[in-house]
Coordinates of C-alpha atoms in Angstrom, one line a residue:
Chain S
X267 CA 0.0 0.0 0.0
X268 CA 1.3 3.4 -0.9
X269 CA 0.8 6.1 1.8
X270 CA 1.2 9.7 0.7
X271 CA 1.6 12.3 3.5
X272 CA 1.3 15.8 2.2
X273 CA 0.0 19.2 3.1
X274 CA 0.6 22.9 2.8
X275 CA 4.1 24.3 3.2
X276 CA 4.9 24.8 6.9
X277 CA 2.3 22.5 8.3
X278 CA 5.0 20.2 9.8
X279 CA 5.0 17.2 7.4
X280 CA 8.7 16.5 8.1
X281 CA 8.2 16.5 11.9
X282 CA 5.2 14.2 11.7
X283 CA 7.1 11.9 9.3
X284 CA 10.1 11.7 11.7
X285 CA 7.8 11.0 14.6
X286 CA 6.2 8.2 12.6
X287 CA 9.6 6.7 11.8
X288 CA 10.5 6.8 15.5
X289 CA 7.2 5.2 16.6
X290 CA 6.9 1.6 17.6
X291 CA 4.0 1.2 15.1
X292 CA 6.3 1.7 12.1
X293 CA 4.9 -0.9 9.8
X294 CA 6.0 0.7 6.5
X295 CA 9.2 1.8 4.7
X296 CA 9.9 5.4 4.2
X297 CA 10.7 6.4 0.6
X298 CA 13.9 8.5 0.5
X299 CA 13.6 11.4 -1.9
X300 CA 16.1 12.4 -4.6
X301 CA 17.6 15.9 -4.9
X302 CA 20.2 17.9 -6.7
X303 CA 20.9 20.2 -3.8
X304 CA 24.2 19.8 -2.0
X305 CA 24.1 17.6 1.2
X306 CA 24.2 19.6 4.4
X307 CA 26.7 18.6 7.1
X308 CA 25.7 15.2 8.5
X309 CA 23.3 14.3 5.7
X310 CA 23.9 10.9 4.2
X311 CA 23.3 9.8 0.6
X312 CA 20.5 7.2 0.6
X313 CA 19.3 8.0 4.1
X314 CA 18.4 11.7 4.1
X315 CA 18.2 12.0 0.3
X316 CA 19.6 10.4 -2.8
X317 CA 22.0 13.2 -3.8
X318 CA 22.4 13.4 -7.6
X319 CA 23.7 15.8 -10.2
X320 CA 21.3 17.8 -12.3
X321 CA 22.3 15.7 -15.3
X322 CA 21.6 12.5 -13.5
X323 CA 18.2 13.8 -12.2
X324 CA 17.2 14.9 -15.7
X325 CA 18.1 11.5 -17.0
X326 CA 15.9 9.9 -14.4
X327 CA 13.0 12.1 -15.5
X328 CA 13.6 11.3 -19.2
X329 CA 13.7 7.6 -18.5
X330 CA 10.4 7.7 -16.7
X331 CA 12.0 6.7 -13.4
X332 CA 10.5 9.4 -11.2
X333 CA 7.1 8.9 -9.5
X334 CA 6.9 12.6 -9.0
X335 CA 9.3 15.5 -9.2
X336 CA 9.4 19.3 -9.0
X337 CA 12.0 22.1 -9.4
X338 CA 12.3 24.6 -6.6
X339 CA 14.5 27.6 -7.2
X340 CA 17.4 26.0 -8.9
X341 CA 17.2 22.4 -7.7
X342 CA 15.2 19.3 -8.5
X343 CA 13.4 17.2 -5.8
X344 CA 11.4 14.0 -6.4
X345 CA 10.6 10.4 -5.6
X346 CA 12.5 7.7 -7.5
X347 CA 10.1 5.0 -8.7
X348 CA 12.5 2.0 -8.4
X349 CA 12.7 1.7 -4.6
X350 CA 9.0 2.4 -4.2
X351 CA 8.0 -0.5 -6.6
X352 CA 10.6 -2.8 -5.0
X353 CA 9.1 -2.3 -1.6
X354 CA 5.5 -2.6 -2.8
X355 CA 6.5 -5.8 -4.6
X356 CA 7.7 -7.2 -1.3
X357 CA 4.2 -6.6 0.1
X358 CA 5.3 -3.8 2.4
X359 CA 3.7 -0.4 2.7
X360 CA 5.6 2.7 1.5
X361 CA 5.4 6.1 3.0
X362 CA 6.0 9.2 0.9
X363 CA 6.2 12.7 2.5
X364 CA 6.0 15.1 -0.3
X365 CA 4.6 18.5 -1.4
X366 CA 1.1 19.0 -2.7
X367 CA 2.0 19.2 -6.3
X368 CA 4.0 16.0 -6.1
X369 CA 1.1 14.3 -4.3
X370 CA -1.2 15.2 -7.2
X371 CA 1.3 13.6 -9.7
X372 CA 1.3 10.4 -7.6
X373 CA -2.5 10.4 -7.4
X374 CA -2.7 10.2 -11.1
X375 CA -0.3 7.3 -11.3
X376 CA -1.5 5.4 -8.2
X377 CA -5.2 6.2 -7.6
X378 CA -5.4 3.4 -5.0
X379 CA -2.8 5.0 -2.8
X380 CA -3.8 6.4 0.6
X381 CA -3.6 10.2 0.4
X382 CA -3.4 12.1 3.7
X383 CA -3.5 15.9 3.9
X384 CA -2.0 17.3 7.0
X385 CA -3.9 20.5 8.0
X386 CA -2.6 23.3 10.2
X387 CA -4.5 23.7 13.5
X388 CA -4.9 27.4 12.7
X389 CA -7.5 26.5 10.1
X390 CA -9.7 25.5 13.1
X391 CA -8.7 28.6 15.0
X392 CA -9.5 30.8 12.1
X393 CA -13.2 31.2 12.8
X394 CA -12.5 32.3 16.4
X395 CA -9.9 34.7 15.2
X396 CA -12.3 36.2 12.7
X397 CA -15.1 36.5 15.3
X398 CA -12.9 38.4 17.7
X399 CA -11.1 40.7 15.4
X400 CA -9.1 43.5 16.9
X401 CA -6.0 41.3 17.5
X402 CA -5.5 41.0 13.7
X403 CA -6.1 43.8 11.2
X404 CA -8.4 43.4 8.2
X405 CA -5.5 42.7 5.7
X406 CA -4.1 40.0 7.8
X407 CA -7.5 38.3 8.2
X408 CA -8.1 38.5 4.4
X409 CA -4.7 36.9 3.8
X410 CA -5.4 34.1 6.2
X411 CA -8.8 33.5 4.8
X412 CA -7.3 33.2 1.3
X413 CA -4.7 30.8 2.5
X414 CA -7.4 28.7 4.3
X415 CA -9.6 28.7 1.2
X416 CA -6.6 27.4 -0.9
X417 CA -5.9 24.7 1.8
X418 CA -9.5 23.5 1.7
X419 CA -9.4 23.4 -2.0
X420 CA -6.3 21.2 -1.9
X421 CA -8.0 19.0 0.7
X422 CA -10.6 17.9 -1.8
X423 CA -8.1 15.8 -3.7
X424 CA -7.2 13.7 -0.6
X425 CA -8.8 10.8 1.2
X426 CA -8.0 12.0 4.7
X427 CA -7.5 15.3 6.4
X428 CA -5.5 15.1 9.6
X429 CA -5.1 18.1 11.9
X430 CA -1.5 18.6 13.1
X431 CA -2.5 20.1 16.4
X432 CA 0.0 17.9 18.3
X433 CA 2.5 15.8 16.6
X434 CA 1.8 12.6 18.7
X435 CA -1.9 13.0 18.1
X436 CA -1.4 13.4 14.3
X437 CA 0.8 10.3 14.3
X438 CA -1.8 8.2 16.1
X439 CA -4.5 9.3 13.6
X440 CA -2.3 8.5 10.6
X441 CA -1.5 5.1 12.1
X442 CA -5.2 4.4 12.6
X443 CA -5.7 5.3 9.0
X444 CA -3.1 2.9 7.8
X445 CA -4.5 0.0 10.0
X446 CA -8.0 0.9 8.8
X447 CA -7.1 1.0 5.1
X448 CA -5.6 -2.5 5.4
X449 CA -9.1 -3.7 6.4
X450 CA -11.0 -2.0 3.5
X451 CA -13.0 -4.5 1.5
X452 CA -11.7 -3.5 -1.9
X453 CA -8.1 -4.1 -0.6
X454 CA -8.8 -7.6 0.9
X455 CA -11.6 -9.2 -1.0
X456 CA -9.4 -10.5 -3.8
X457 CA -7.2 -12.2 -1.2
X458 CA -10.3 -14.0 0.1
X459 CA -11.5 -14.9 -3.3
X460 CA -8.1 -16.4 -4.2
X461 CA -8.3 -18.4 -0.9
X462 CA -11.3 -20.3 -2.1
X463 CA -10.5 -20.2 -5.8
X464 CA -13.3 -18.0 -7.1
Chain R
X132 CA -21.4 8.6 12.6
X133 CA -23.3 5.4 12.4
X134 CA -21.1 2.3 12.8
X135 CA -22.6 -1.0 11.8
X136 CA -20.9 -4.2 13.1
X137 CA -22.2 -7.3 11.4
X138 CA -21.0 -10.6 10.0
X139 CA -22.1 -14.2 9.5
X140 CA -23.9 -16.1 12.3
X141 CA -21.5 -17.5 14.9
X142 CA -18.6 -15.2 14.0
X143 CA -18.6 -13.6 17.5
X144 CA -20.2 -10.2 16.9
X145 CA -21.7 -10.1 20.4
X146 CA -18.4 -10.9 22.0
X147 CA -16.5 -8.2 20.0
X148 CA -19.3 -5.7 20.7
X149 CA -19.0 -6.4 24.5
X150 CA -15.2 -6.1 24.4
X151 CA -15.6 -2.7 22.6
X152 CA -18.0 -1.5 25.3
X153 CA -15.6 -2.5 28.0
X154 CA -12.6 -0.9 26.3
X155 CA -11.2 2.5 27.3
X156 CA -11.6 3.8 23.7
X157 CA -15.4 3.6 23.8
X158 CA -16.1 6.8 21.9
X159 CA -19.6 5.8 20.8
X160 CA -23.0 4.9 22.2
X161 CA -24.3 1.3 21.7
X162 CA -27.8 1.1 20.2
X163 CA -29.9 -1.3 22.3
X164 CA -32.0 -3.6 20.1
X165 CA -35.7 -4.3 20.5
X166 CA -37.2 -7.8 20.7
X167 CA -40.4 -9.6 21.4
X168 CA -38.7 -12.6 23.0
X169 CA -39.0 -12.9 26.8
X170 CA -36.2 -11.6 29.0
X171 CA -33.8 -14.2 30.3
X172 CA -32.9 -14.1 34.0
X173 CA -30.8 -11.0 34.7
X174 CA -31.7 -9.2 31.5
X175 CA -32.9 -5.7 31.9
X176 CA -35.3 -3.7 29.7
X177 CA -33.5 -0.8 28.0
X178 CA -30.0 -2.3 28.8
X179 CA -29.9 -5.7 27.1
X180 CA -32.9 -5.2 24.9
X181 CA -36.1 -3.1 24.7
X182 CA -38.6 -5.9 25.6
X183 CA -41.9 -5.3 23.8
X184 CA -45.0 -7.3 22.9
X185 CA -45.6 -8.4 19.3
X186 CA -48.3 -5.9 19.0
X187 CA -46.1 -3.1 20.1
X188 CA -43.3 -4.2 17.8
X189 CA -45.6 -4.5 14.8
X190 CA -46.9 -1.0 15.6
X191 CA -43.3 0.3 15.5
X192 CA -42.8 -1.2 12.1
X193 CA -46.1 0.2 10.8
X194 CA -45.1 3.7 12.1
X195 CA -41.7 3.5 10.3
X196 CA -39.9 3.6 13.6
X197 CA -37.6 0.7 13.0
X198 CA -34.3 1.3 11.3
X199 CA -34.1 -2.4 10.5
X200 CA -35.9 -5.5 11.7
X201 CA -36.3 -9.2 11.1
X202 CA -38.4 -12.1 12.4
X203 CA -36.6 -15.2 13.6
X204 CA -38.6 -18.3 14.4
X205 CA -41.5 -16.7 16.2
X206 CA -40.0 -13.4 17.5
X207 CA -39.1 -10.0 16.1
X208 CA -35.7 -8.4 16.5
X209 CA -34.7 -4.9 15.4
X210 CA -33.2 -1.5 15.9
X211 CA -35.6 1.3 17.0
X212 CA -34.9 4.5 15.0
X213 CA -35.6 7.1 17.7
X214 CA -32.6 6.5 20.0
X215 CA -30.2 6.2 17.0
X216 CA -31.3 9.6 15.6
X217 CA -31.2 11.2 19.1
X218 CA -27.6 10.1 19.6
X219 CA -26.5 11.1 16.1
X220 CA -28.2 14.5 16.6
X221 CA -26.0 15.0 19.7
X222 CA -23.0 14.5 17.5
X223 CA -22.1 11.2 19.0
X224 CA -21.3 8.0 17.1
X225 CA -23.7 5.1 17.3
X226 CA -22.7 1.4 17.2
X227 CA -25.2 -1.2 15.9
X228 CA -24.4 -4.9 16.2
X229 CA -26.8 -6.7 13.9
X230 CA -27.4 -9.6 11.5
X231 CA -26.4 -9.3 7.9
X232 CA -29.9 -8.9 6.6
X233 CA -30.5 -6.0 9.0
X234 CA -27.2 -4.4 8.0
X235 CA -28.4 -4.3 4.4
X236 CA -31.6 -2.6 5.4
X237 CA -29.5 0.0 7.2
X238 CA -27.1 0.4 4.2
X239 CA -30.1 1.5 2.1
X240 CA -31.3 4.1 4.6
X241 CA -27.9 5.3 5.7
X242 CA -25.4 4.9 2.9
X243 CA -22.8 7.1 4.7
X244 CA -22.6 4.8 7.7
X245 CA -19.5 2.7 8.3
X246 CA -20.2 -0.9 7.6
X247 CA -17.9 -3.5 9.1
X248 CA -18.0 -7.2 8.3
X249 CA -16.5 -9.5 10.9
X250 CA -15.0 -12.5 9.2
X251 CA -14.3 -15.9 10.8
X252 CA -10.6 -16.8 11.0
X253 CA -11.4 -20.1 9.4
X254 CA -12.0 -18.4 6.1
X255 CA -8.2 -17.8 6.2
X256 CA -7.5 -21.3 7.3
X257 CA -9.7 -22.8 4.6
X258 CA -7.1 -22.9 1.9
X259 CA -4.6 -24.8 4.1
X260 CA -7.3 -27.2 5.0
X261 CA -8.2 -27.8 1.4
X262 CA -4.6 -28.3 0.5
X263 CA -4.0 -31.0 3.1
X264 CA -7.2 -32.9 2.8
X265 CA -7.5 -36.2 4.6
X266 CA -8.5 -34.6 7.9
X267 CA -11.8 -33.5 6.4
X268 CA -13.9 -35.6 4.0
X269 CA -15.0 -34.2 0.6
X270 CA -18.6 -33.4 1.7
X271 CA -17.3 -31.3 4.7
X272 CA -14.9 -29.4 2.5
X273 CA -17.6 -28.7 -0.1
X274 CA -19.9 -27.4 2.7
X275 CA -17.2 -25.2 4.1
X276 CA -16.4 -23.9 0.6
X277 CA -20.0 -23.0 0.0
X278 CA -20.2 -21.2 3.4
X279 CA -17.0 -19.3 2.6
X280 CA -18.3 -18.3 -0.8
X281 CA -21.5 -16.9 0.7
X282 CA -19.5 -15.0 3.3
X283 CA -17.3 -13.4 0.6
X284 CA -20.4 -12.5 -1.3
X285 CA -21.8 -10.8 1.8
X286 CA -18.5 -9.0 2.3
X287 CA -18.9 -7.1 -1.0
X288 CA -21.6 -5.0 0.6
X289 CA -19.4 -3.7 3.4
X290 CA -16.7 -1.0 3.7
X291 CA -14.4 -3.1 5.9
X292 CA -13.7 -6.7 6.6
X293 CA -12.2 -7.4 10.0
X294 CA -10.9 -10.9 10.9
X295 CA -12.0 -12.0 14.3
X296 CA -8.9 -14.1 15.0
X297 CA -8.5 -12.7 18.5
X298 CA -11.2 -10.5 20.1
X299 CA -8.8 -7.9 21.4
X300 CA -7.1 -7.6 17.9
X301 CA -10.5 -7.3 16.2
X302 CA -11.5 -4.6 18.7
X303 CA -8.3 -2.6 17.9
X304 CA -8.9 -2.8 14.2
X305 CA -12.4 -1.6 14.6
X306 CA -11.3 1.3 16.8
X307 CA -8.7 2.2 14.2
X308 CA -11.5 2.2 11.5
X309 CA -13.6 4.5 13.7
X310 CA -10.7 7.0 14.2
X311 CA -9.8 6.8 10.6
X312 CA -13.3 7.4 9.3
X313 CA -13.5 10.6 11.4
X314 CA -10.6 11.9 9.3
X315 CA -12.1 11.1 5.9
X316 CA -12.2 14.2 3.7
X317 CA -15.9 13.8 2.7
X318 CA -16.8 13.7 6.5
X319 CA -14.8 16.8 7.5
X320 CA -14.6 19.1 4.6
X321 CA -18.0 20.8 5.1
X322 CA -16.9 21.6 8.7
X323 CA -13.8 23.3 7.3
X324 CA -15.9 25.1 4.6
X325 CA -18.3 26.4 7.3
X326 CA -15.3 27.7 9.3
X327 CA -14.4 30.1 6.6
X328 CA -17.9 30.6 5.3
X329 CA -17.5 29.2 1.8

């Protein structure tokens, strides 16, 4: 099963992903991303990222070997397809933690993946803030409203929306989603059918 | 949210339901069934069942006050609609534990309920048993195959299939499903939309 964790910039995807990797539940393999940016001190190739040259990355794109990719500023970032398929072929879940544009690329290629949108808690606080103005000026509120509107628009393309109010709570919700999805009838019924040969 | 726990006769629905009610998670209200059978020693009206006369039960059916009902042997069994709606209106989840025919009646009336099919572990063991015949005779195997085929056919009408291999494991899976369903985008997105007034 392919699990895609995504959400708006700054919502804390990376922190939630790290907490998931540190948790005892960890019943999946994290998919290491590929990038052309230089490694920072302490970062290891194959663990933090696959560090590649621009030429190598472009070749991967040309060869159809990227599940999703994007260019930010002057660097490429993406998910190499090979390790994802290898893990899925072993019958193990794969976790991707990627940007919303990348998630939409994956959705097209893997519609039966599990798409989780991490939402900022301030989306919930927004109404209260609007109701008791005074602390924020009108321009700030309008900007926040616009951001919230965009986030809700993005959410429509996902299966689940998980509030990142507290990291450990968000992790528990995501783990429940993973357990739950493994019990969904469309995912298990073929296994049952094969058992009795129908 | 309406949670419907069902499954073939003898799978252990009642035991799993009781374990769910005893568990600390218990974030739902159990819907007490109505019956025309006589109370057994120790059974209390309104706790174990709503005990009613046949005339009263038939009147409930005629008044459209039963969410689902069936007649077994000479008695009626069913789910009164009133308490279910009252609990849902309070924003609390309701758990029904009912027979497969009743579950299909509920599915028609409440398509956005969460329908969980409890499966017997012997469905999984069946293949092994078939492969190493000798312990069972041909007629027994055919009968088990037919039963399994029917169970898989029933499963198609449910959202989730949970194996009742061990009661505490089945309970954990069902609790994960409940948590997970509360994070599904179609269930939460309107709340978000209302927050920002779109």
